[in-house]
Amino acid sequence: MLRRNIRLRREYLYRKSLEGKEREYYEKKRKIREALDEGKPIPTELRNEEAALRQEIDLEDEQTTIPRSLIDDEYANATLKDPKILLTTSRNPSAPLTQFVKELKIVFPNAMRMNRGGQVISEIVEACRAHDFTDVILVHEHRGVPDGLILCHLPFGPSAYFELLNVVTRHDIKDKKAVGTMSEAYPHLIIDNFTTKLGQRTATILKHLFPVPKPDSKRIITFANRSDYISFRHHVYEKHGGPKSVELKEVGPRFELRLFQIKLGTVDQPEAQNEWVIRPYMNTAKKRNVLGGD
């Protein structure tokens, strides 16, 4: 099994390495297309390849004309089935961390919570692959305060590492209207202000943790980016009479996330390549908004 996973990972990395060559080939076909559309001569450097390139162009359709990034292969089949998530913690979790993870289990549909015990990360990831889990979420703490969240997509990654801030469990929300029954319906998502390329990548990682909701679902999950701090909010709404009489109720939990690393691999692969990592100079005000500006 270990050799098979190593082989599959190697094949996956090889496909990703072809992206530059595919892009170069696409540019050649684009130049041929432009020359034919505008009635211009074929560029000199492409005349030896003209026949083969024109044959390729004739066989293309809307799906194959523009090559998509092979990084997207990580989520290519995400819409074919609902996500299946394993939630676990660092070893010997405190009572506040255990309570927080119990609430996260209901936040993410089709999630299963597992007591970590003495298991190492590699064993957890291997077991999840064997049982067709799509994601692993690990929650860490410092002195009883949840302070870290790792989202690991299976089978080959990516893994996103977040700092976890200002955690408020649902029963600690001061608004008396906030505490209510936690709905388990598939939620609608609001993903706001993820406008940069990194922001869109982060939004892709977050949104694929949730299945497609039914139109009549009254549950809303919000990820709102402000200055690279992602606010998570969880609401349900109720209609009273007309379309304008809608009551919004926060059911919790609430917290903030700050991305500090994305790795092109699973969480058990320390040798995996960094796709992005935060640098000290990014902490200054001028260098913020790497996920999206206001």
Coordinates of C-alpha atoms in Angstrom, one line a residue, residues 34-287:
E34 CA -4.9 34.1 -34.8
A35 CA -3.0 34.0 -38.1
L36 CA -5.8 32.0 -39.8
D37 CA -8.6 34.3 -38.4
E38 CA -6.9 37.5 -39.5
G39 CA -5.6 36.2 -42.8
K40 CA -2.0 36.7 -41.9
P41 CA 1.0 34.5 -42.8
I42 CA 1.9 31.7 -40.4
P43 CA 4.8 32.8 -38.1
T44 CA 8.1 31.6 -39.5
E45 CA 9.1 29.6 -36.4
L46 CA 5.8 27.6 -36.6
R47 CA 5.8 26.6 -40.3
N48 CA 7.4 23.3 -39.7
E49 CA 4.7 22.4 -37.2
E50 CA 1.8 24.0 -39.0
A51 CA 0.2 20.8 -40.4
A52 CA 0.3 19.0 -37.0
L53 CA -1.0 22.1 -35.1
R54 CA -3.8 22.7 -37.5
Q55 CA -4.9 19.1 -37.2
E56 CA -5.0 19.5 -33.4
I57 CA -7.0 22.7 -33.7
D58 CA -9.6 20.9 -35.9
L59 CA -10.1 18.3 -33.3
E60 CA -10.6 20.7 -30.3
D61 CA -13.9 21.6 -28.7
E62 CA -15.0 24.1 -26.0
Q63 CA -13.7 21.8 -23.2
T64 CA -10.2 21.3 -24.7
T65 CA -9.4 24.6 -26.3
I66 CA -8.0 26.3 -23.2
P67 CA -5.9 24.1 -20.9
R68 CA -6.8 24.4 -17.3
S69 CA -4.3 24.3 -14.5
L70 CA -3.3 20.8 -13.4
I71 CA -3.5 22.0 -9.8
D72 CA -7.2 21.9 -10.3
D73 CA -7.0 18.1 -10.7
E74 CA -7.0 18.0 -6.9
Y75 CA -10.7 19.0 -7.0
A76 CA -11.6 17.7 -10.5
N77 CA -14.0 15.0 -9.1
A78 CA -15.2 17.0 -6.1
T79 CA -18.6 17.6 -7.6
L80 CA -19.2 13.9 -8.3
K81 CA -19.8 13.0 -4.6
D82 CA -20.3 14.7 -1.3
P83 CA -17.2 15.4 0.8
K84 CA -16.5 13.0 3.6
I85 CA -14.5 14.6 6.4
L86 CA -12.5 13.2 9.4
L87 CA -12.2 15.6 12.3
T88 CA -9.5 15.0 14.9
T89 CA -7.3 16.9 17.3
S90 CA -3.8 17.0 18.8
R91 CA -3.1 14.4 21.4
N92 CA -4.7 14.7 24.9
P93 CA -7.2 17.5 23.9
S94 CA -8.5 19.7 26.6
A95 CA -12.2 20.0 27.4
P96 CA -12.6 23.3 25.5
L97 CA -10.9 21.8 22.4
T98 CA -13.1 18.7 22.6
Q99 CA -16.2 20.9 22.8
F100 CA -15.1 23.0 19.9
V101 CA -14.5 19.9 17.7
K102 CA -17.9 18.6 18.6
E103 CA -19.4 21.8 17.2
L104 CA -17.3 21.6 14.1
K105 CA -18.6 18.1 13.4
I106 CA -22.1 19.6 12.9
V107 CA -20.7 22.6 11.0
F108 CA -19.3 20.3 8.3
P109 CA -21.9 17.9 6.9
N110 CA -20.9 14.3 6.6
A111 CA -18.0 14.8 9.1
M112 CA -16.9 12.1 11.5
R113 CA -15.1 12.9 14.8
M114 CA -12.3 10.6 15.9
N115 CA -10.4 10.6 19.2
R116 CA -6.7 10.9 18.3
G117 CA -5.3 8.6 21.0
G118 CA -1.8 7.5 20.2
Q119 CA -2.2 7.5 16.4
V120 CA 0.4 9.3 14.3
I121 CA -0.6 11.5 11.4
S122 CA 0.6 9.1 8.7
E123 CA -1.6 6.3 10.1
I124 CA -4.7 8.6 10.2
V125 CA -4.1 9.8 6.6
E126 CA -3.6 6.2 5.3
A127 CA -6.8 5.0 7.1
C128 CA -8.7 7.9 5.6
R129 CA -7.5 7.1 2.1
A130 CA -8.5 3.4 2.5
H131 CA -12.0 4.5 3.6
D132 CA -12.6 7.1 0.8
F133 CA -12.5 10.2 3.0
T134 CA -12.0 13.3 1.0
D135 CA -10.6 15.6 3.7
V136 CA -8.9 15.5 7.1
I137 CA -9.3 18.4 9.5
L138 CA -6.9 18.7 12.5
V139 CA -7.4 21.2 15.2
H140 CA -4.6 22.2 17.6
E141 CA -4.5 24.1 20.8
H142 CA -2.2 26.0 23.1
R143 CA -2.9 25.9 26.9
G144 CA -6.5 24.9 26.3
V145 CA -7.2 27.5 23.6
P146 CA -7.8 26.3 20.0
D147 CA -5.1 28.1 17.9
G148 CA -4.5 26.0 14.7
L149 CA -6.5 24.4 11.9
I150 CA -5.1 22.2 9.2
L151 CA -7.3 21.3 6.1
C152 CA -5.8 18.3 4.3
H153 CA -7.5 17.2 1.0
L154 CA -7.1 13.6 0.0
P155 CA -5.7 11.6 -1.7
F156 CA -2.8 13.9 -2.7
G157 CA -3.4 17.3 -1.2
P158 CA -3.3 20.3 -0.9
S159 CA -2.9 21.0 2.8
A160 CA -3.8 24.5 4.1
Y161 CA -2.5 25.6 7.5
F162 CA -4.5 28.3 9.3
E163 CA -4.0 30.2 12.5
L164 CA -7.2 30.0 14.6
L165 CA -8.2 33.1 16.5
N166 CA -11.0 34.4 18.7
V167 CA -12.9 31.1 19.0
V168 CA -16.4 31.5 20.6
T169 CA -18.4 28.3 21.0
R170 CA -22.1 28.5 20.4
H171 CA -23.1 28.5 24.1
D172 CA -20.7 31.4 24.8
I173 CA -22.3 33.8 22.3
K174 CA -23.7 36.6 24.4
D175 CA -26.8 37.2 22.2
K176 CA -29.6 35.2 23.8
K177 CA -31.2 34.7 20.4
A178 CA -28.0 33.1 19.1
V179 CA -28.3 29.8 21.0
G180 CA -30.7 27.5 19.1
T181 CA -30.9 24.1 17.6
M182 CA -28.0 23.4 15.4
S183 CA -29.4 22.5 12.0
E184 CA -27.7 19.7 10.0
A185 CA -29.1 20.7 6.6
Y186 CA -26.5 21.3 3.9
P187 CA -25.7 25.1 4.2
H188 CA -25.5 27.8 1.6
L189 CA -22.1 29.4 1.4
I190 CA -21.2 33.1 1.4
I191 CA -17.5 33.5 0.4
D192 CA -16.7 37.2 0.3
N193 CA -13.6 39.2 -0.8
F194 CA -11.3 36.4 -2.0
T195 CA -10.3 38.3 -5.2
T196 CA -6.6 37.5 -5.7
K197 CA -5.3 34.3 -7.2
L198 CA -4.3 33.1 -3.7
G199 CA -7.7 34.2 -2.4
Q200 CA -9.4 32.2 -5.1
R201 CA -7.2 29.2 -4.3
T202 CA -8.1 29.5 -0.6
A203 CA -11.8 29.9 -1.4
T204 CA -11.6 26.7 -3.5
I205 CA -10.1 24.8 -0.5
L206 CA -12.8 26.0 1.8
K207 CA -15.9 25.6 -0.4
H208 CA -15.1 22.0 -1.3
L209 CA -15.6 21.0 2.4
F210 CA -19.3 21.5 1.9
P211 CA -21.8 19.6 -0.3
V212 CA -24.3 21.3 -2.6
P213 CA -27.3 22.5 -0.6
K214 CA -30.9 22.2 -1.4
P215 CA -32.6 25.5 -2.6
D216 CA -34.8 25.6 0.5
S217 CA -32.0 25.2 3.0
K218 CA -32.2 27.9 5.7
R219 CA -28.7 27.5 7.0
I220 CA -25.9 29.9 6.0
I221 CA -22.1 29.6 6.4
T222 CA -20.0 32.7 5.8
F223 CA -16.3 33.1 5.1
A224 CA -15.6 36.8 4.9
N225 CA -12.0 38.0 4.3
R226 CA -10.9 41.3 5.7
S227 CA -7.2 42.2 5.6
D228 CA -6.3 38.5 5.3
Y229 CA -8.3 37.5 8.4
I230 CA -11.1 35.2 7.5
S231 CA -14.2 35.5 9.7
F232 CA -16.3 32.4 10.0
R233 CA -20.0 32.9 10.9
H234 CA -22.8 30.3 11.1
H235 CA -26.5 31.5 10.8
V236 CA -30.0 30.1 10.2
Y237 CA -32.9 32.3 9.1
E238 CA -36.6 32.1 9.5
K239 CA -39.4 33.7 7.5
H240 CA -42.3 35.3 9.3
G241 CA -45.0 36.3 6.9
G242 CA -43.9 38.3 3.9
P243 CA -40.5 38.1 2.0
K244 CA -39.1 41.1 4.0
S245 CA -39.8 39.7 7.4
V246 CA -36.8 37.4 7.8
E247 CA -35.2 36.8 11.2
L248 CA -31.4 35.9 11.1
K249 CA -30.2 33.9 14.0
E250 CA -26.5 33.1 14.8
V251 CA -26.1 29.6 16.0
G252 CA -22.3 29.5 16.3
P253 CA -19.5 28.7 16.6
R254 CA -17.6 31.8 15.4
F255 CA -13.9 32.3 14.9
E256 CA -11.3 33.9 12.6
L257 CA -8.8 32.1 10.4
R258 CA -5.4 33.4 9.1
L259 CA -3.7 31.5 6.3
F260 CA 0.0 31.0 6.8
Q261 CA 0.9 28.1 4.5
I262 CA -0.4 25.9 1.6
K263 CA 1.5 22.7 0.7
L264 CA 1.2 20.7 -2.4
G265 CA 0.8 17.4 -0.6
T266 CA -0.8 15.8 2.4
V267 CA -0.2 16.7 6.0
D268 CA 1.9 13.6 6.6
Q269 CA 4.4 14.6 3.9
P270 CA 7.0 17.0 5.4
E271 CA 8.9 17.0 2.1
A272 CA 5.9 18.3 0.1
Q273 CA 6.5 21.5 -1.9
N274 CA 5.2 24.8 -0.5
E275 CA 2.7 26.4 -2.8
W276 CA 2.6 29.5 -0.6
V277 CA 4.0 30.5 2.8
I278 CA 3.6 33.7 4.8
R279 CA 6.8 35.8 5.1
P280 CA 7.7 38.3 7.9
Y281 CA 7.4 41.3 5.6
M282 CA 3.8 40.4 4.9
N283 CA 2.8 41.5 8.4
T284 CA 3.2 45.2 7.6
A285 CA 0.1 47.1 6.6
K286 CA 1.2 47.7 3.0
K287 CA 1.8 44.1 2.3

